[in-house]
Amino acid sequence: MAASVAGPSTPATTAPTKPKRRPNPNNVIYGNPLPILIETPPRTPYTLGFLPFHRSKIINPECSGIYDPLTRSVWVTGKRDVRVLWERGFFGKGSLSRSEPSWLTRRVQQLNGGEVLTAEEVTARRREQRKHFKASRTAAIQKAAQEAEAAFSASLESPASTFELPLVNAPHNVPRPTFEAAASKASGDGPPKASETKEDKGVNSEDEVEKQLRQQPEPLDEDQVENMEHLQLTLQEAFFLAWGLGCLRVLDTESGQYLSLPSLWALCISSSASPLPSLPPTIDECRRPDNPFLIHYATYHHYRSLGWVVRGGIKFCVDYLLYKRGPVFTHAEFAIVICPEYEDPADAASSPFHFQKEPFTWTWFSTINRVNAQVKKTLILAYVTIPAMSRVTEQDLDSPKSLSTYSVREVVVRRFVPARMRD
């Protein structure tokens, strides 16, 4: 009977472990897509038959805003309301900032002399560096062109046979001056005196540091600086928060009372119909299916209900920009251009509003497409079907229920580049 002999055991090779990624704090700060929160209690199912049920609680932040007739927008001034609306869905824009209301942070850092830069300061510094780079590059190109032209002129004036390189009469084996010698020569200081000892230097430096620390003021806090900035909401954003989510109350400055939903609806329609705040629109102009507020809000509500973060797109010649999670995570993926489309073409002739009714010209269409293609955004034409006036009455437009008569269709446009799309 043969006995099996076990060989020497080899140590098991372990795969190298990847270093753990640091958690992104933005996922915690901006983790909620909407201002309202749904709080689920611990799992204590209430048995009804054989199906477990759970009770969920909806937490409403109940934010407040003030309607401003000059800018036709809603201002949110409360610090807590501003953070809630921005961090939970990216609603609104800072009145003194590019996007996020960060003026107070920049002001405190400026007063304290801090070196931490905000997004606006980083962008301004990058643009200034780019400006200096372009200016220096232009000067270098001009200087090189002048030198080349001067050399070419000199070669034409001199005879063709005299091309000799001048000899430089310089002594050889000359030692280079050291940095210490050059520094001592420039300063003119000799060796330190015997009376100047290291202990005296240390005492003097400590006294100077203490003196500077005493003279330096204490750093300011955000509570000690007056905040001059507010969060500015468009009418579409304000009505979506008030009617769609029920988490915003709008205060009327004239009456000093909060507006009801029908009053806010009428205010949004009338504000969009008048070209100037000082000229109140007529009733016939307001209560039309092609009111600009109705068209833009139907588009805004459509994409918000699909989970997109909708922001203004005037910077890229479009109406809206669509973000997957928000501007702090990624750039916008899609650019939306609203194209109103009348269900009854006869309604377009009697319309008092001036917006894009006719098809785009090829020049304008190519401009929009090129601008968004350069920044890697997909252009989408959102065709909003306007219901016929014979089907929708003026009484129907007195309620937000009339929004159900609108429909949105998307057409994706991509720029054709033959060099990239041959395959």
Short mmCIF file of C-alpha atoms in Angstrom, two decimals:
data_model
loop_
_atom_site.label_atom_id
_atom_site.label_comp_id
_atom_site.label_asym_id
_atom_site.label_seq_id
_atom_site.Cartn_x
_atom_site.Cartn_y
_atom_site.Cartn_z
CA MET A 1 0.00 0.00 0.00
CA ALA A 2 1.64 3.22 -1.21
CA ALA A 3 1.52 6.26 0.98
CA SER A 4 1.11 9.63 -0.64
CA VAL A 5 3.67 12.23 0.30
CA ALA A 6 2.47 15.80 0.43
CA GLY A 7 4.77 18.34 -1.17
CA PRO A 8 5.81 21.64 0.37
CA SER A 9 2.94 24.03 0.69
CA THR A 10 3.15 27.22 -1.36
CA PRO A 11 1.82 30.47 0.07
CA ALA A 12 -1.42 31.64 -1.51
CA THR A 13 -1.04 34.65 -3.75
CA THR A 14 -3.38 37.47 -2.78
CA ALA A 15 -4.60 39.95 -5.34
CA PRO A 16 -3.50 43.52 -4.71
CA THR A 17 -6.28 45.49 -3.09
CA LYS A 18 -7.29 48.75 -4.67
CA PRO A 19 -7.13 51.80 -2.47
CA LYS A 20 -10.50 52.91 -1.27
CA ARG A 21 -11.85 56.04 -2.82
CA ARG A 22 -12.67 58.91 -0.58
CA PRO A 23 -16.40 59.53 -0.35
CA ASN A 24 -17.52 62.52 -2.35
CA PRO A 25 -19.07 65.06 0.04
CA ASN A 26 -21.32 66.33 -2.76
CA ASN A 27 -23.18 63.03 -2.69
CA VAL A 28 -24.23 63.82 0.87
CA ILE A 29 -24.83 67.55 0.50
CA TYR A 30 -26.77 67.30 -2.77
CA GLY A 31 -28.13 63.80 -2.31
CA ASN A 32 -31.83 64.76 -2.29
CA PRO A 33 -33.29 65.53 -5.73
CA LEU A 34 -36.27 67.54 -4.40
CA PRO A 35 -36.88 69.85 -1.42
CA ILE A 36 -39.48 67.53 0.08
CA LEU A 37 -38.23 64.48 1.98
CA ILE A 38 -39.91 61.13 2.53
CA GLU A 39 -39.05 59.73 5.95
CA THR A 40 -39.60 56.02 6.39
CA PRO A 41 -39.83 54.76 9.99
CA PRO A 42 -38.23 51.51 11.14
CA ARG A 43 -39.70 48.37 9.66
CA THR A 44 -42.80 47.73 11.78
CA PRO A 45 -45.25 46.30 9.26
CA TYR A 46 -48.93 46.53 9.98
CA THR A 47 -50.33 43.23 8.86
CA LEU A 48 -53.50 43.35 6.85
CA GLY A 49 -54.09 39.87 5.56
CA PHE A 50 -50.68 38.81 4.30
CA LEU A 51 -49.41 42.15 2.89
CA PRO A 52 -47.08 44.31 5.01
CA PHE A 53 -47.72 48.05 5.01
CA HIS A 54 -45.45 50.84 6.19
CA ARG A 55 -46.30 54.36 7.17
CA SER A 56 -44.17 57.04 5.49
CA LYS A 57 -43.97 60.66 6.52
CA ILE A 58 -43.46 63.52 4.07
CA ILE A 59 -41.31 66.34 5.42
CA ASN A 60 -42.21 69.67 3.81
CA PRO A 61 -39.63 72.45 4.30
CA GLU A 62 -42.28 75.17 3.67
CA CYS A 63 -40.03 77.81 2.13
CA SER A 64 -41.08 81.43 1.59
CA GLY A 65 -40.38 83.90 -1.20
CA ILE A 66 -41.29 87.43 -2.26
CA TYR A 67 -42.56 88.32 -5.72
CA ASP A 68 -40.66 91.18 -7.38
CA PRO A 69 -42.65 92.86 -10.20
CA LEU A 70 -39.61 94.60 -11.74
CA THR A 71 -37.61 91.45 -12.39
CA ARG A 72 -40.71 89.20 -12.67
CA SER A 73 -39.16 86.68 -10.35
CA VAL A 74 -39.47 85.38 -6.81
CA TRP A 75 -36.79 86.31 -4.29
CA VAL A 76 -35.87 83.93 -1.47
CA THR A 77 -33.92 85.70 1.28
CA GLY A 78 -34.03 83.26 4.20
CA LYS A 79 -30.68 81.54 4.74
CA ARG A 80 -32.26 78.20 5.53
CA ASP A 81 -34.69 78.40 2.57
CA VAL A 82 -31.88 79.31 0.18
CA ARG A 83 -29.81 76.29 1.18
CA VAL A 84 -32.80 73.94 1.00
CA LEU A 85 -33.87 75.04 -2.49
CA TRP A 86 -30.35 74.98 -3.88
CA GLU A 87 -29.02 71.82 -2.28
CA ARG A 88 -32.21 69.85 -2.99
CA GLY A 89 -32.78 70.18 -6.69
CA PHE A 90 -30.68 73.23 -7.69
CA PHE A 91 -33.56 75.66 -7.90
CA GLY A 92 -32.87 79.33 -8.58
CA LYS A 93 -29.70 81.35 -8.98
CA GLY A 94 -27.68 83.62 -6.73
CA SER A 95 -28.28 87.26 -7.62
CA LEU A 96 -24.58 88.11 -7.15
CA SER A 97 -23.09 84.77 -8.23
CA ARG A 98 -22.80 82.70 -11.36
CA SER A 99 -25.04 79.92 -10.12
CA GLU A 100 -24.75 78.88 -6.48
CA PRO A 101 -25.33 81.77 -4.04
CA SER A 102 -21.76 82.12 -2.75
CA TRP A 103 -21.36 85.89 -2.43
CA LEU A 104 -21.32 85.80 1.37
CA THR A 105 -18.57 83.18 1.42
CA ARG A 106 -16.47 85.20 -1.02
CA ARG A 107 -16.99 88.37 1.01
CA VAL A 108 -15.96 86.75 4.30
CA GLN A 109 -12.85 85.27 2.70
CA GLN A 110 -12.00 88.65 1.23
CA LEU A 111 -12.28 90.38 4.60
CA ASN A 112 -10.28 87.67 6.35
CA GLY A 113 -7.63 87.57 3.65
CA GLY A 114 -8.11 83.89 2.94
CA GLU A 115 -6.53 82.03 0.05
CA VAL A 116 -9.37 79.58 -0.65
CA LEU A 117 -10.89 80.44 -4.02
CA THR A 118 -14.52 80.00 -4.97
CA ALA A 119 -15.76 78.95 -8.41
CA GLU A 120 -16.24 82.54 -9.53
CA GLU A 121 -12.74 83.53 -8.42
CA VAL A 122 -11.16 80.50 -10.10
CA THR A 123 -12.93 81.32 -13.35
CA ALA A 124 -11.91 84.99 -13.19
CA ARG A 125 -8.28 84.06 -12.51
CA ARG A 126 -8.26 81.52 -15.32
CA ARG A 127 -9.69 84.07 -17.76
CA GLU A 128 -7.07 86.63 -16.69
CA GLN A 129 -4.28 84.10 -17.22
CA ARG A 130 -5.68 83.22 -20.63
CA LYS A 131 -5.84 86.91 -21.52
CA HIS A 132 -2.18 87.48 -20.54
CA PHE A 133 -1.14 84.34 -22.41
CA LYS A 134 -2.82 85.49 -25.62
CA ALA A 135 -1.27 88.96 -25.31
CA SER A 136 2.23 87.56 -24.74
CA ARG A 137 1.81 85.07 -27.58
CA THR A 138 0.76 87.85 -29.96
CA ALA A 139 3.73 89.98 -28.91
CA ALA A 140 6.11 87.03 -29.38
CA ILE A 141 4.72 86.32 -32.85
CA GLN A 142 5.10 89.96 -33.87
CA LYS A 143 8.65 90.10 -32.51
CA ALA A 144 9.61 86.90 -34.35
CA ALA A 145 8.12 88.26 -37.57
CA GLN A 146 10.06 91.52 -37.23
CA GLU A 147 13.32 89.70 -36.54
CA ALA A 148 12.78 87.41 -39.51
CA GLU A 149 12.01 90.37 -41.74
CA ALA A 150 15.09 92.23 -40.51
CA ALA A 151 17.31 89.19 -41.11
CA PHE A 152 15.86 88.74 -44.58
CA SER A 153 16.48 92.42 -45.41
CA ALA A 154 20.05 92.20 -44.13
CA SER A 155 20.73 89.13 -46.25
CA LEU A 156 19.53 90.94 -49.36
CA GLU A 157 21.70 94.02 -48.74
CA SER A 158 24.94 92.13 -47.96
CA PRO A 159 26.88 90.41 -50.80
CA ALA A 160 26.41 86.69 -51.23
CA SER A 161 30.08 85.81 -50.61
CA THR A 162 30.43 87.33 -47.18
CA PHE A 163 28.83 84.81 -44.87
CA GLU A 164 31.29 84.66 -41.97
CA LEU A 165 30.42 84.10 -38.39
CA PRO A 166 31.84 86.73 -36.03
CA LEU A 167 34.31 85.48 -33.46
CA VAL A 168 33.51 86.24 -29.89
CA ASN A 169 36.55 87.52 -28.01
CA ALA A 170 35.89 86.11 -24.57
CA PRO A 171 38.37 84.73 -22.05
CA HIS A 172 38.34 81.04 -21.40
CA ASN A 173 38.18 79.17 -18.10
CA VAL A 174 36.57 82.03 -16.23
CA PRO A 175 34.87 80.76 -13.07
CA ARG A 176 31.20 81.52 -12.80
CA PRO A 177 30.09 83.63 -9.87
CA THR A 178 28.28 81.71 -7.17
CA PHE A 179 24.85 82.60 -5.90
CA GLU A 180 26.14 83.43 -2.43
CA ALA A 181 28.75 85.82 -3.78
CA ALA A 182 26.25 87.55 -6.02
CA ALA A 183 23.78 87.92 -3.17
CA SER A 184 26.37 89.36 -0.82
CA LYS A 185 27.63 91.71 -3.49
CA ALA A 186 24.13 92.95 -4.28
CA SER A 187 23.23 93.52 -0.65
CA GLY A 188 26.55 95.05 0.28
CA ASP A 189 26.44 93.45 3.72
CA GLY A 190 29.59 92.11 5.22
CA PRO A 191 30.00 89.42 7.85
CA PRO A 192 27.78 89.81 10.91
CA LYS A 193 29.13 91.75 13.80
CA ALA A 194 30.28 90.01 16.92
CA SER A 195 27.65 91.76 19.02
CA GLU A 196 24.85 90.31 16.88
CA THR A 197 24.36 86.86 18.32
CA LYS A 198 21.81 84.16 17.54
CA GLU A 199 20.05 84.65 20.85
CA ASP A 200 19.38 88.32 20.08
CA LYS A 201 17.94 87.35 16.69
CA GLY A 202 15.64 84.80 18.28
CA VAL A 203 14.37 87.26 20.87
CA ASN A 204 13.72 89.94 18.28
CA SER A 205 11.89 87.54 15.94
CA GLU A 206 9.65 86.28 18.75
CA ASP A 207 8.79 89.83 19.75
CA GLU A 208 7.90 90.71 16.18
CA VAL A 209 5.67 87.64 15.82
CA GLU A 210 3.85 88.46 19.05
CA LYS A 211 3.38 92.04 17.93
CA GLN A 212 1.93 90.93 14.59
CA LEU A 213 -0.42 88.48 16.26
CA ARG A 214 -1.72 91.15 18.60
CA GLN A 215 -2.30 93.59 15.76
CA GLN A 216 -4.03 91.00 13.56
CA PRO A 217 -7.83 91.17 13.98
CA GLU A 218 -9.87 88.10 14.74
CA PRO A 219 -11.36 86.33 11.71
CA LEU A 220 -14.91 87.27 10.87
CA ASP A 221 -17.80 84.83 10.75
CA GLU A 222 -20.63 84.73 8.21
CA ASP A 223 -23.04 85.88 10.91
CA GLN A 224 -21.04 89.10 11.35
CA VAL A 225 -21.28 90.12 7.67
CA GLU A 226 -24.50 91.34 6.10
CA ASN A 227 -25.64 89.13 3.24
CA MET A 228 -26.52 91.28 0.21
CA GLU A 229 -27.45 88.31 -1.98
CA HIS A 230 -30.74 86.49 -2.49
CA LEU A 231 -31.85 83.42 -4.41
CA GLN A 232 -33.77 84.38 -7.53
CA LEU A 233 -36.40 81.98 -8.87
CA THR A 234 -38.02 82.22 -12.28
CA LEU A 235 -41.79 82.09 -12.51
CA GLN A 236 -41.60 78.54 -13.83
CA GLU A 237 -39.47 77.39 -10.90
CA ALA A 238 -41.61 79.22 -8.35
CA PHE A 239 -44.87 77.76 -9.65
CA PHE A 240 -43.39 74.27 -9.85
CA LEU A 241 -42.34 74.51 -6.20
CA ALA A 242 -45.68 75.99 -5.12
CA TRP A 243 -48.08 73.88 -7.21
CA GLY A 244 -46.10 70.80 -8.18
CA LEU A 245 -44.44 70.17 -4.81
CA GLY A 246 -46.33 72.45 -2.44
CA CYS A 247 -43.19 73.59 -0.61
CA LEU A 248 -43.12 77.31 -1.46
CA ARG A 249 -45.27 80.24 -0.41
CA VAL A 250 -45.05 83.50 -2.38
CA LEU A 251 -45.65 86.80 -0.60
CA ASP A 252 -47.28 89.69 -2.46
CA THR A 253 -45.55 92.98 -1.63
CA GLU A 254 -48.62 95.09 -2.38
CA SER A 255 -51.11 93.27 -0.17
CA GLY A 256 -48.59 91.87 2.31
CA GLN A 257 -50.27 88.45 2.21
CA TYR A 258 -49.29 85.09 0.78
CA LEU A 259 -50.80 84.33 -2.60
CA SER A 260 -53.10 81.38 -3.07
CA LEU A 261 -52.47 78.97 -5.93
CA PRO A 262 -55.15 80.51 -8.21
CA SER A 263 -53.79 83.99 -7.49
CA LEU A 264 -50.21 82.86 -8.16
CA TRP A 265 -51.34 81.20 -11.39
CA ALA A 266 -53.04 84.39 -12.57
CA LEU A 267 -49.99 86.45 -11.58
CA CYS A 268 -47.61 84.25 -13.58
CA ILE A 269 -49.82 84.41 -16.66
CA SER A 270 -50.29 88.17 -16.51
CA SER A 271 -46.59 88.84 -15.86
CA SER A 272 -45.54 86.87 -18.92
CA ALA A 273 -48.10 88.49 -21.21
CA SER A 274 -47.06 92.13 -20.70
CA PRO A 275 -43.87 93.32 -22.43
CA LEU A 276 -43.23 95.94 -19.72
CA PRO A 277 -44.04 95.79 -15.99
CA SER A 278 -45.61 99.26 -16.18
CA LEU A 279 -48.04 98.19 -18.91
CA PRO A 280 -50.65 95.78 -17.54
CA PRO A 281 -51.86 93.34 -20.20
CA THR A 282 -55.45 93.04 -21.23
CA ILE A 283 -57.56 90.05 -20.33
CA ASP A 284 -57.63 88.84 -23.94
CA GLU A 285 -53.83 88.80 -24.11
CA CYS A 286 -53.43 86.86 -20.88
CA ARG A 287 -56.00 84.14 -21.33
CA ARG A 288 -54.68 82.59 -24.50
CA PRO A 289 -53.28 79.08 -24.96
CA ASP A 290 -50.10 80.50 -26.50
CA ASN A 291 -49.18 82.51 -23.42
CA PRO A 292 -45.36 82.34 -23.04
CA PHE A 293 -45.62 81.22 -19.43
CA LEU A 294 -47.82 78.27 -20.34
CA ILE A 295 -45.48 77.13 -23.09
CA HIS A 296 -42.32 77.42 -21.02
CA TYR A 297 -43.87 75.92 -17.90
CA ALA A 298 -45.23 72.93 -19.83
CA THR A 299 -41.68 72.25 -21.03
CA TYR A 300 -40.15 72.85 -17.61
CA HIS A 301 -42.65 70.61 -15.81
CA HIS A 302 -42.24 67.91 -18.46
CA TYR A 303 -38.50 67.51 -17.92
CA ARG A 304 -38.63 68.01 -14.16
CA SER A 305 -41.16 65.22 -13.89
CA LEU A 306 -38.74 62.97 -15.78
CA GLY A 307 -36.05 63.53 -13.15
CA TRP A 308 -33.86 66.05 -14.96
CA VAL A 309 -32.39 69.15 -13.34
CA VAL A 310 -33.58 72.00 -15.57
CA ARG A 311 -31.54 75.20 -15.70
CA GLY A 312 -31.55 78.29 -17.91
CA GLY A 313 -29.62 78.02 -21.17
CA ILE A 314 -29.28 81.58 -22.45
CA LYS A 315 -25.48 81.22 -22.32
CA PHE A 316 -25.65 78.64 -25.12
CA CYS A 317 -28.44 80.28 -27.20
CA VAL A 318 -31.09 77.82 -25.94
CA ASP A 319 -34.03 77.92 -23.54
CA TYR A 320 -33.07 75.21 -21.04
CA LEU A 321 -30.18 72.94 -20.10
CA LEU A 322 -30.71 69.43 -18.74
CA TYR A 323 -28.40 68.07 -16.03
CA LYS A 324 -28.48 64.44 -14.99
CA ARG A 325 -27.82 65.17 -11.30
CA GLY A 326 -26.87 68.82 -11.07
CA PRO A 327 -24.25 71.39 -12.06
CA VAL A 328 -21.90 70.40 -9.21
CA PHE A 329 -21.55 66.84 -10.54
CA THR A 330 -21.37 67.02 -14.34
CA HIS A 331 -21.91 69.41 -17.20
CA ALA A 332 -25.28 69.62 -18.91
CA GLU A 333 -25.84 66.83 -21.41
CA PHE A 334 -28.71 68.29 -23.43
CA ALA A 335 -29.70 71.75 -24.65
CA ILE A 336 -33.42 72.42 -25.17
CA VAL A 337 -34.88 74.81 -27.74
CA ILE A 338 -38.63 75.34 -27.40
CA CYS A 339 -40.50 75.32 -30.72
CA PRO A 340 -44.20 76.25 -30.33
CA GLU A 341 -46.51 74.39 -32.69
CA TYR A 342 -50.12 75.48 -33.11
CA GLU A 343 -52.79 72.84 -33.29
CA ASP A 344 -54.89 75.31 -35.29
CA PRO A 345 -52.69 77.38 -37.66
CA ALA A 346 -55.32 80.14 -37.68
CA ASP A 347 -54.51 80.96 -34.03
CA ALA A 348 -50.99 82.05 -34.98
CA ALA A 349 -52.28 84.96 -37.08
CA SER A 350 -54.16 86.52 -34.15
CA SER A 351 -51.43 85.93 -31.56
CA PRO A 352 -50.04 89.10 -29.87
CA PHE A 353 -46.91 87.28 -28.69
CA HIS A 354 -43.65 87.38 -30.56
CA PHE A 355 -41.73 84.16 -30.20
CA GLN A 356 -40.32 81.53 -32.51
CA LYS A 357 -43.34 80.70 -34.68
CA GLU A 358 -41.61 80.18 -38.02
CA PRO A 359 -38.98 77.51 -38.68
CA PHE A 360 -35.37 78.41 -37.98
CA THR A 361 -33.27 79.78 -40.79
CA TRP A 362 -30.34 77.61 -41.76
CA THR A 363 -27.91 80.27 -40.55
CA TRP A 364 -29.46 80.51 -37.10
CA PHE A 365 -29.96 76.77 -36.84
CA SER A 366 -26.33 76.08 -37.76
CA THR A 367 -25.20 78.67 -35.22
CA ILE A 368 -27.09 77.02 -32.36
CA ASN A 369 -25.97 73.57 -33.43
CA ARG A 370 -22.32 74.57 -33.71
CA VAL A 371 -22.28 76.38 -30.35
CA ASN A 372 -23.66 73.37 -28.49
CA ALA A 373 -21.58 70.86 -30.43
CA GLN A 374 -18.40 72.69 -29.40
CA VAL A 375 -19.28 72.25 -25.72
CA LYS A 376 -20.37 68.61 -26.22
CA LYS A 377 -24.09 69.13 -25.68
CA THR A 378 -26.80 67.39 -27.64
CA LEU A 379 -29.32 69.79 -29.15
CA ILE A 380 -32.98 68.87 -28.69
CA LEU A 381 -35.88 70.64 -30.38
CA ALA A 382 -38.87 70.47 -28.02
CA TYR A 383 -42.05 70.93 -30.04
CA VAL A 384 -44.82 72.11 -27.71
CA THR A 385 -48.26 71.57 -29.21
CA ILE A 386 -50.53 74.51 -28.36
CA PRO A 387 -54.19 73.49 -28.10
CA ALA A 388 -56.65 75.22 -30.39
CA MET A 389 -58.61 78.15 -29.00
CA SER A 390 -61.80 76.49 -30.17
CA ARG A 391 -61.08 73.53 -27.88
CA VAL A 392 -59.74 75.39 -24.82
CA THR A 393 -61.91 78.18 -23.44
CA GLU A 394 -60.81 81.16 -21.36
CA GLN A 395 -62.39 79.62 -18.27
CA ASP A 396 -60.23 76.53 -18.74
CA LEU A 397 -57.09 78.66 -18.59
CA ASP A 398 -58.03 79.95 -15.14
CA SER A 399 -56.82 76.67 -13.64
CA PRO A 400 -53.52 74.76 -13.91
CA LYS A 401 -55.54 71.77 -15.06
CA SER A 402 -55.36 73.24 -18.58
CA LEU A 403 -51.72 72.12 -18.74
CA SER A 404 -52.94 68.61 -19.51
CA THR A 405 -53.94 69.81 -23.00
CA TYR A 406 -50.31 70.54 -23.93
CA SER A 407 -47.91 67.95 -25.29
CA VAL A 408 -44.15 67.94 -25.79
CA ARG A 409 -42.31 66.06 -28.54
CA GLU A 410 -38.51 65.90 -28.80
CA VAL A 411 -36.35 65.84 -31.92
CA VAL A 412 -32.65 65.16 -31.33
CA VAL A 413 -30.27 67.05 -33.61
CA ARG A 414 -26.65 66.03 -34.10
CA ARG A 415 -24.04 67.89 -36.08
CA PHE A 416 -22.72 65.85 -39.00
CA VAL A 417 -18.93 65.95 -39.26
CA PRO A 418 -17.74 63.92 -42.30
CA ALA A 419 -14.23 63.42 -40.91
CA ARG A 420 -15.57 61.80 -37.73
CA MET A 421 -18.56 59.90 -39.09
CA ARG A 422 -17.13 58.03 -42.06
CA ASP A 423 -17.60 54.68 -40.33
#
